Amino acid sequence: MVEQARARFPEGRYDVGDLRQLMRPTTAPGWSAVLGWYSLIHLAASELPGAIAALARPARPGGLVVLALHVGDAVRHLDEWFDTPVDLDVVLHDPHAVVAMVEAAGLVDVEWYHRGPITGRGETTERLYVLARTPH
């Protein structure tokens, strides 16, 4: 994905790293928003508290943390995704546990939305979307 982004938008800056080691910007007190859009699907449930705390850490006071996850209690293996061969395990997470972890990470004004699959788009999993703020 990063290679494709660099090819399409060469003027951009792209860093590859571990989301659990995100840093604040060097010229500001933090990011206005941190987006974890389906990036937690690669982590076991036991790794989520640390990962969610790590996503919140570089956000500025009052900054947003936005998450999207697949909902469930299983690991699904994919051999194909969007007509592309892959070897990928997707971890489904309990929505109530995730919301509790967001709150335990010290985030406030937590809002969440749990929806079913949109079968017309070929989706087979429920989804959880979470929006929260770091304290001021």
PDB file of C-alpha atoms in Angstrom:
ATOM      1  CA  MET A   1       0.000   0.000   0.000  1.00  0.00           C
ATOM      2  CA  VAL A   2       2.787   2.411   0.859  1.00  0.00           C
ATOM      3  CA  GLU A   3       4.552   1.677  -2.433  1.00  0.00           C
ATOM      4  CA  GLN A   4       1.345   2.443  -4.308  1.00  0.00           C
ATOM      5  CA  ALA A   5       0.860   5.669  -2.355  1.00  0.00           C
ATOM      6  CA  ARG A   6       4.423   6.779  -3.103  1.00  0.00           C
ATOM      7  CA  ALA A   7       3.957   6.008  -6.799  1.00  0.00           C
ATOM      8  CA  ARG A   8       0.678   7.923  -7.018  1.00  0.00           C
ATOM      9  CA  PHE A   9       1.603  10.820  -4.724  1.00  0.00           C
ATOM     10  CA  PRO A  10       5.417  11.164  -4.732  1.00  0.00           C
ATOM     11  CA  GLU A  11       5.328  14.551  -2.993  1.00  0.00           C
ATOM     12  CA  GLY A  12       3.938  12.971   0.188  1.00  0.00           C
ATOM     13  CA  ARG A  13       5.840  11.634   3.170  1.00  0.00           C
ATOM     14  CA  TYR A  14       5.214   8.004   4.068  1.00  0.00           C
ATOM     15  CA  ASP A  15       6.540   6.280   7.162  1.00  0.00           C
ATOM     16  CA  VAL A  16       6.187   2.579   7.851  1.00  0.00           C
ATOM     17  CA  GLY A  17       6.153   1.521  11.472  1.00  0.00           C
ATOM     18  CA  ASP A  18       4.353  -0.128  14.330  1.00  0.00           C
ATOM     19  CA  LEU A  19       1.154   1.665  15.378  1.00  0.00           C
ATOM     20  CA  ARG A  20       2.068   0.942  18.988  1.00  0.00           C
ATOM     21  CA  GLN A  21       5.053   3.273  18.607  1.00  0.00           C
ATOM     22  CA  LEU A  22       3.430   6.355  17.088  1.00  0.00           C
ATOM     23  CA  MET A  23       5.169   9.628  17.864  1.00  0.00           C
ATOM     24  CA  ARG A  24       3.841  13.143  18.314  1.00  0.00           C
ATOM     25  CA  PRO A  25       4.690  15.625  15.558  1.00  0.00           C
ATOM     26  CA  THR A  26       7.907  17.504  16.280  1.00  0.00           C
ATOM     27  CA  THR A  27       6.295  20.918  15.743  1.00  0.00           C
ATOM     28  CA  ALA A  28       3.019  20.551  17.649  1.00  0.00           C
ATOM     29  CA  PRO A  29       1.699  19.252  20.996  1.00  0.00           C
ATOM     30  CA  GLY A  30       0.090  16.312  19.219  1.00  0.00           C
ATOM     31  CA  TRP A  31      -1.942  15.184  16.256  1.00  0.00           C
ATOM     32  CA  SER A  32      -5.453  16.616  15.935  1.00  0.00           C
ATOM     33  CA  ALA A  33      -6.700  13.144  15.057  1.00  0.00           C
ATOM     34  CA  VAL A  34      -5.323   9.615  15.028  1.00  0.00           C
ATOM     35  CA  LEU A  35      -7.100   7.143  12.765  1.00  0.00           C
ATOM     36  CA  GLY A  36      -6.939   3.384  13.332  1.00  0.00           C
ATOM     37  CA  TRP A  37      -9.088   2.296  10.385  1.00  0.00           C
ATOM     38  CA  TYR A  38      -9.142  -1.504  10.433  1.00  0.00           C
ATOM     39  CA  SER A  39      -5.505  -1.552  11.577  1.00  0.00           C
ATOM     40  CA  LEU A  40      -6.343  -3.391  14.818  1.00  0.00           C
ATOM     41  CA  ILE A  41      -7.568  -6.456  12.899  1.00  0.00           C
ATOM     42  CA  HIS A  42      -4.001  -7.765  12.955  1.00  0.00           C
ATOM     43  CA  LEU A  43      -3.756  -7.842  16.757  1.00  0.00           C
ATOM     44  CA  ALA A  44      -4.937 -10.370  19.322  1.00  0.00           C
ATOM     45  CA  ALA A  45      -7.449  -9.179  21.924  1.00  0.00           C
ATOM     46  CA  SER A  46      -4.682  -9.260  24.551  1.00  0.00           C
ATOM     47  CA  GLU A  47      -2.710  -6.704  22.503  1.00  0.00           C
ATOM     48  CA  LEU A  48      -5.558  -4.215  22.120  1.00  0.00           C
ATOM     49  CA  PRO A  49      -5.270  -2.303  25.430  1.00  0.00           C
ATOM     50  CA  GLY A  50      -1.667  -1.340  24.709  1.00  0.00           C
ATOM     51  CA  ALA A  51      -2.398  -0.566  21.065  1.00  0.00           C
ATOM     52  CA  ILE A  52      -5.379   1.661  21.877  1.00  0.00           C
ATOM     53  CA  ALA A  53      -3.365   3.514  24.533  1.00  0.00           C
ATOM     54  CA  ALA A  54      -0.546   3.931  22.006  1.00  0.00           C
ATOM     55  CA  LEU A  55      -2.950   5.415  19.455  1.00  0.00           C
ATOM     56  CA  ALA A  56      -4.233   7.893  22.052  1.00  0.00           C
ATOM     57  CA  ARG A  57      -0.799   8.939  23.318  1.00  0.00           C
ATOM     58  CA  PRO A  58       0.279  11.124  20.343  1.00  0.00           C
ATOM     59  CA  ALA A  59      -3.082  12.928  20.027  1.00  0.00           C
ATOM     60  CA  ARG A  60      -3.153  16.520  21.270  1.00  0.00           C
ATOM     61  CA  PRO A  61      -5.329  17.394  24.274  1.00  0.00           C
ATOM     62  CA  GLY A  62      -8.902  17.234  23.004  1.00  0.00           C
ATOM     63  CA  GLY A  63      -7.740  15.367  19.906  1.00  0.00           C
ATOM     64  CA  LEU A  64      -9.737  12.623  18.265  1.00  0.00           C
ATOM     65  CA  VAL A  65      -9.043   8.907  18.173  1.00  0.00           C
ATOM     66  CA  VAL A  66     -11.109   7.106  15.542  1.00  0.00           C
ATOM     67  CA  LEU A  67     -11.209   3.320  15.223  1.00  0.00           C
ATOM     68  CA  ALA A  68     -12.870   0.803  12.913  1.00  0.00           C
ATOM     69  CA  LEU A  69     -12.834  -2.938  13.605  1.00  0.00           C
ATOM     70  CA  HIS A  70     -14.471  -6.164  12.533  1.00  0.00           C
ATOM     71  CA  VAL A  71     -16.757  -7.566  15.249  1.00  0.00           C
ATOM     72  CA  GLY A  72     -16.830 -11.138  16.510  1.00  0.00           C
ATOM     73  CA  ASP A  73     -14.818 -13.672  18.478  1.00  0.00           C
ATOM     74  CA  ALA A  74     -12.876 -15.525  15.806  1.00  0.00           C
ATOM     75  CA  VAL A  75      -9.896 -15.323  13.514  1.00  0.00           C
ATOM     76  CA  ARG A  76     -10.738 -15.496   9.819  1.00  0.00           C
ATOM     77  CA  HIS A  77      -8.165 -16.492   7.248  1.00  0.00           C
ATOM     78  CA  LEU A  78      -8.329 -14.864   3.816  1.00  0.00           C
ATOM     79  CA  ASP A  79      -6.728 -16.242   0.677  1.00  0.00           C
ATOM     80  CA  GLU A  80      -8.212 -13.527  -1.519  1.00  0.00           C
ATOM     81  CA  TRP A  81      -9.200  -9.939  -0.815  1.00  0.00           C
ATOM     82  CA  PHE A  82     -10.639  -7.561  -3.402  1.00  0.00           C
ATOM     83  CA  ASP A  83      -9.745 -10.035  -6.151  1.00  0.00           C
ATOM     84  CA  THR A  84      -6.107 -10.127  -4.999  1.00  0.00           C
ATOM     85  CA  PRO A  85      -4.389 -13.245  -3.601  1.00  0.00           C
ATOM     86  CA  VAL A  86      -3.408 -12.741   0.065  1.00  0.00           C
ATOM     87  CA  ASP A  87      -2.326 -14.793   3.067  1.00  0.00           C
ATOM     88  CA  LEU A  88      -4.036 -12.825   5.822  1.00  0.00           C
ATOM     89  CA  ASP A  89      -5.577 -13.549   9.198  1.00  0.00           C
ATOM     90  CA  VAL A  90      -8.226 -11.066  10.363  1.00  0.00           C
ATOM     91  CA  VAL A  91      -8.983 -10.947  14.090  1.00  0.00           C
ATOM     92  CA  LEU A  92     -12.581 -10.146  15.012  1.00  0.00           C
ATOM     93  CA  HIS A  93     -13.048  -8.315  18.328  1.00  0.00           C
ATOM     94  CA  ASP A  94     -15.789  -8.050  20.954  1.00  0.00           C
ATOM     95  CA  PRO A  95     -17.355  -4.582  20.636  1.00  0.00           C
ATOM     96  CA  HIS A  96     -18.109  -4.130  24.344  1.00  0.00           C
ATOM     97  CA  ALA A  97     -14.547  -5.082  25.268  1.00  0.00           C
ATOM     98  CA  VAL A  98     -13.134  -2.618  22.721  1.00  0.00           C
ATOM     99  CA  VAL A  99     -15.273   0.258  24.031  1.00  0.00           C
ATOM    100  CA  ALA A 100     -14.186  -0.608  27.593  1.00  0.00           C
ATOM    101  CA  MET A 101     -10.536  -0.571  26.470  1.00  0.00           C
ATOM    102  CA  VAL A 102     -11.012   2.845  24.848  1.00  0.00           C
ATOM    103  CA  GLU A 103     -12.408   4.189  28.119  1.00  0.00           C
ATOM    104  CA  ALA A 104      -9.651   2.461  30.133  1.00  0.00           C
ATOM    105  CA  ALA A 105      -7.079   4.219  27.928  1.00  0.00           C
ATOM    106  CA  GLY A 106      -8.370   7.493  29.392  1.00  0.00           C
ATOM    107  CA  LEU A 107     -10.298   8.613  26.332  1.00  0.00           C
ATOM    108  CA  VAL A 108     -13.483  10.611  26.897  1.00  0.00           C
ATOM    109  CA  ASP A 109     -16.672  11.505  25.011  1.00  0.00           C
ATOM    110  CA  VAL A 110     -16.666   7.952  23.652  1.00  0.00           C
ATOM    111  CA  GLU A 111     -19.213   7.321  20.915  1.00  0.00           C
ATOM    112  CA  TRP A 112     -19.577   4.068  19.041  1.00  0.00           C
ATOM    113  CA  TYR A 113     -21.644   2.494  16.314  1.00  0.00           C
ATOM    114  CA  HIS A 114     -22.053  -1.259  15.789  1.00  0.00           C
ATOM    115  CA  ARG A 115     -23.503  -2.286  12.424  1.00  0.00           C
ATOM    116  CA  GLY A 116     -24.209  -5.441  10.521  1.00  0.00           C
ATOM    117  CA  PRO A 117     -22.560  -6.435   7.251  1.00  0.00           C
ATOM    118  CA  ILE A 118     -23.586  -4.701   4.052  1.00  0.00           C
ATOM    119  CA  THR A 119     -24.123  -7.850   2.047  1.00  0.00           C
ATOM    120  CA  GLY A 120     -24.587  -5.949  -1.217  1.00  0.00           C
ATOM    121  CA  ARG A 121     -20.904  -5.033  -0.960  1.00  0.00           C
ATOM    122  CA  GLY A 122     -19.916  -8.596  -0.158  1.00  0.00           C
ATOM    123  CA  GLU A 123     -19.297  -7.916   3.534  1.00  0.00           C
ATOM    124  CA  THR A 124     -19.585 -10.896   5.860  1.00  0.00           C
ATOM    125  CA  THR A 125     -18.694  -9.319   9.212  1.00  0.00           C
ATOM    126  CA  GLU A 126     -20.267  -6.846  11.593  1.00  0.00           C
ATOM    127  CA  ARG A 127     -18.340  -3.615  12.157  1.00  0.00           C
ATOM    128  CA  LEU A 128     -17.575  -1.341  15.089  1.00  0.00           C
ATOM    129  CA  TYR A 129     -16.742   2.345  14.689  1.00  0.00           C
ATOM    130  CA  VAL A 130     -15.467   4.296  17.705  1.00  0.00           C
ATOM    131  CA  LEU A 131     -14.928   8.037  18.070  1.00  0.00           C
ATOM    132  CA  ALA A 132     -13.324   9.383  21.249  1.00  0.00           C
ATOM    133  CA  ARG A 133     -11.301  12.347  22.495  1.00  0.00           C
ATOM    134  CA  THR A 134      -8.247  12.715  24.636  1.00  0.00           C
ATOM    135  CA  PRO A 135      -8.916  14.766  27.788  1.00  0.00           C
ATOM    136  CA  HIS A 136      -8.216  18.525  27.644  1.00  0.00           C
TER     137      HIS A 136
END
